[in-house]
Short mmCIF file of C-alpha atoms in Angstrom, two decimals:
data_model
loop_
_atom_site.label_atom_id
_atom_site.label_comp_id
_atom_site.label_asym_id
_atom_site.label_seq_id
_atom_site.Cartn_x
_atom_site.Cartn_y
_atom_site.Cartn_z
CA MET A 1 15.36 -8.53 2.30
CA ARG A 2 14.78 -4.76 2.55
CA CYS A 3 11.32 -3.77 1.38
CA ILE A 4 9.48 -0.89 2.94
CA THR A 5 6.26 -1.56 1.02
CA LEU A 6 5.99 -4.97 2.65
CA SER A 7 6.33 -3.22 6.02
CA LEU A 8 3.62 -0.78 4.94
CA LEU A 9 1.39 -3.76 4.14
CA GLN A 10 2.08 -5.16 7.62
CA PHE A 11 1.22 -1.72 9.05
CA LEU A 12 -2.14 -1.90 7.25
CA GLU A 13 -2.74 -5.42 8.62
CA ASP A 14 -1.82 -4.29 12.15
CA ASN A 15 -4.44 -1.55 11.84
CA GLY A 16 -7.32 -3.78 10.77
CA PHE A 17 -7.34 -3.47 6.97
CA GLY A 18 -7.12 -7.20 6.35
CA LYS A 19 -4.67 -10.10 6.50
CA ILE A 20 -1.56 -10.53 4.38
CA ASP A 21 -2.04 -13.27 1.75
CA GLN A 22 -5.81 -13.27 2.34
CA THR A 23 -7.05 -9.76 1.54
CA LEU A 24 -3.76 -7.82 1.52
CA PHE A 25 -1.21 -8.71 -1.13
CA TRP A 26 2.31 -7.66 -2.02
CA GLU A 27 3.23 -7.09 -5.67
CA LYS A 28 0.34 -9.16 -7.08
CA LEU A 29 -3.32 -9.98 -6.63
CA GLY A 30 -4.20 -13.45 -7.90
CA LEU A 31 -7.04 -14.08 -10.30
CA GLY A 32 -10.40 -14.38 -8.58
CA LYS A 33 -9.19 -12.76 -5.35
CA ASP A 34 -10.50 -9.51 -3.93
CA GLY A 35 -8.62 -7.12 -1.73
CA LEU A 36 -5.80 -4.61 -1.75
CA TYR A 37 -2.37 -5.04 -3.19
CA ILE A 38 0.69 -2.83 -3.09
CA SER A 39 3.29 -2.52 -5.82
CA ASP A 40 6.63 -0.71 -5.81
CA LEU A 41 7.06 1.87 -8.55
CA GLY A 42 10.51 2.60 -9.92
CA ASP A 43 11.90 5.98 -9.00
CA SER A 44 15.23 7.78 -9.14
CA GLN A 45 17.07 8.72 -5.95
CA ASP A 46 19.06 11.90 -5.42
CA ARG A 47 22.34 11.42 -3.62
CA THR A 48 21.69 14.07 -0.99
CA THR A 49 18.12 13.18 -0.02
CA ARG A 50 16.62 10.59 2.28
CA PRO A 51 15.80 7.29 0.59
CA SER A 52 12.22 7.09 -0.59
CA THR A 53 9.92 4.62 -2.26
CA THR A 54 6.97 5.37 -4.48
CA TYR A 55 4.20 2.81 -4.34
CA GLU A 56 0.76 2.16 -5.74
CA ILE A 57 -2.08 0.45 -3.90
CA TYR A 58 -4.79 -1.21 -5.96
CA SER A 59 -8.25 -2.25 -4.81
CA ARG A 60 -10.54 -4.84 -6.36
CA ALA A 61 -13.83 -6.27 -5.08
CA LYS A 62 -16.88 -8.00 -6.48
CA ASP A 63 -18.75 -4.75 -5.79
CA ASP A 64 -17.13 -1.69 -7.41
CA PHE A 65 -18.43 0.60 -4.67
CA ARG A 66 -16.80 -1.62 -2.02
CA ALA A 67 -13.51 -1.52 -3.94
CA TYR A 68 -13.65 2.27 -3.96
CA THR A 69 -14.66 2.70 -0.32
CA GLN A 70 -12.03 0.27 1.03
CA LEU A 71 -9.35 2.19 -0.87
CA GLN A 72 -10.72 5.52 0.40
CA GLU A 73 -10.49 4.19 3.97
CA VAL A 74 -6.83 3.25 3.38
CA ALA A 75 -6.08 6.64 1.79
CA ASP A 76 -7.64 8.46 4.75
CA PHE A 77 -5.68 6.29 7.18
CA LEU A 78 -2.37 6.89 5.35
CA THR A 79 -3.05 10.63 5.28
CA SER A 80 -3.58 10.61 9.05
CA SER A 81 -0.42 8.47 9.50
CA TYR A 82 1.97 11.20 8.33
CA ASN A 83 3.60 11.43 11.76
CA VAL A 84 3.90 7.68 12.30
CA CYS A 85 7.64 7.28 12.40
CA GLN A 86 7.91 3.50 12.47
CA LEU A 87 6.83 0.67 10.21
CA PRO A 88 6.85 -2.88 11.59
CA SER A 89 8.91 -5.85 10.54
CA VAL A 90 7.18 -8.70 8.72
CA PRO A 91 8.14 -11.75 10.79
CA SER A 92 7.44 -14.26 8.02
CA CYS A 93 9.95 -12.47 5.74
CA THR A 94 12.30 -10.23 7.71
CA ASP A 95 13.01 -8.95 11.21
CA GLU A 96 13.84 -5.49 9.87
CA GLY A 97 11.43 -2.69 10.63
CA PHE A 98 11.86 0.94 9.66
CA SER A 99 12.17 4.00 11.88
CA GLY A 100 12.36 7.66 10.95
CA VAL A 101 9.60 7.08 8.39
CA THR A 102 7.46 9.79 6.81
CA ILE A 103 4.34 8.59 5.02
CA MET A 104 3.31 11.29 2.57
CA PRO A 105 -0.43 11.70 1.90
CA PRO A 106 -1.39 9.57 -1.11
CA SER A 107 -2.94 10.74 -4.35
CA THR A 108 -6.65 10.86 -4.96
CA ILE A 109 -8.26 7.65 -6.17
CA ALA A 110 -7.90 6.80 -9.86
CA ASN A 111 -9.65 4.25 -12.05
CA ALA A 112 -6.92 1.80 -13.13
CA GLY A 113 -9.12 -0.15 -15.55
CA ILE A 114 -11.42 -3.13 -15.58
CA ASP A 115 -10.48 -6.73 -14.80
CA ALA A 116 -11.52 -9.79 -16.82
CA ASN A 117 -14.74 -10.04 -14.78
CA GLY A 118 -15.78 -6.46 -15.51
CA HIS A 119 -14.90 -5.11 -12.05
CA ILE A 120 -13.20 -1.72 -11.76
CA ILE A 121 -9.73 -1.67 -10.22
CA TYR A 122 -9.02 1.52 -8.30
CA SER A 123 -5.60 2.82 -7.26
CA ILE A 124 -3.76 5.43 -5.22
CA THR A 125 -0.11 6.41 -5.42
CA GLY A 126 2.05 7.46 -2.50
CA ARG A 127 5.60 8.00 -1.29
CA ILE A 128 7.40 6.94 1.87
CA TYR A 129 10.64 8.54 3.09
CA TYR A 130 12.80 6.46 5.42
#
């Protein structure tokens, strides 16, 4: 399985932003759970450019301010990680890591709507070249 966003999630776990399947989630965030989840966004690829993936990270918490601040911390971290050239493998899924990676600074935080419990879901969008 080749999925750079799962490696990005492992990178966030390795740097203290939570634990995968507890507070960090890939492609979905179950009902009643709080945390961050990352989703791949479809994107076209030019034949002459490096492969890239566009992603969105969502944040939800019982406290809207906490949801916002945890996402801001991740955005700041990803912005400072521009020169990190490797993303780790995710041992539970694949032994493949990624090298030659460029993590572009993500977007500013956006309000992605309100969940069924009235909590705001915040999001950022970013791109990774690999």
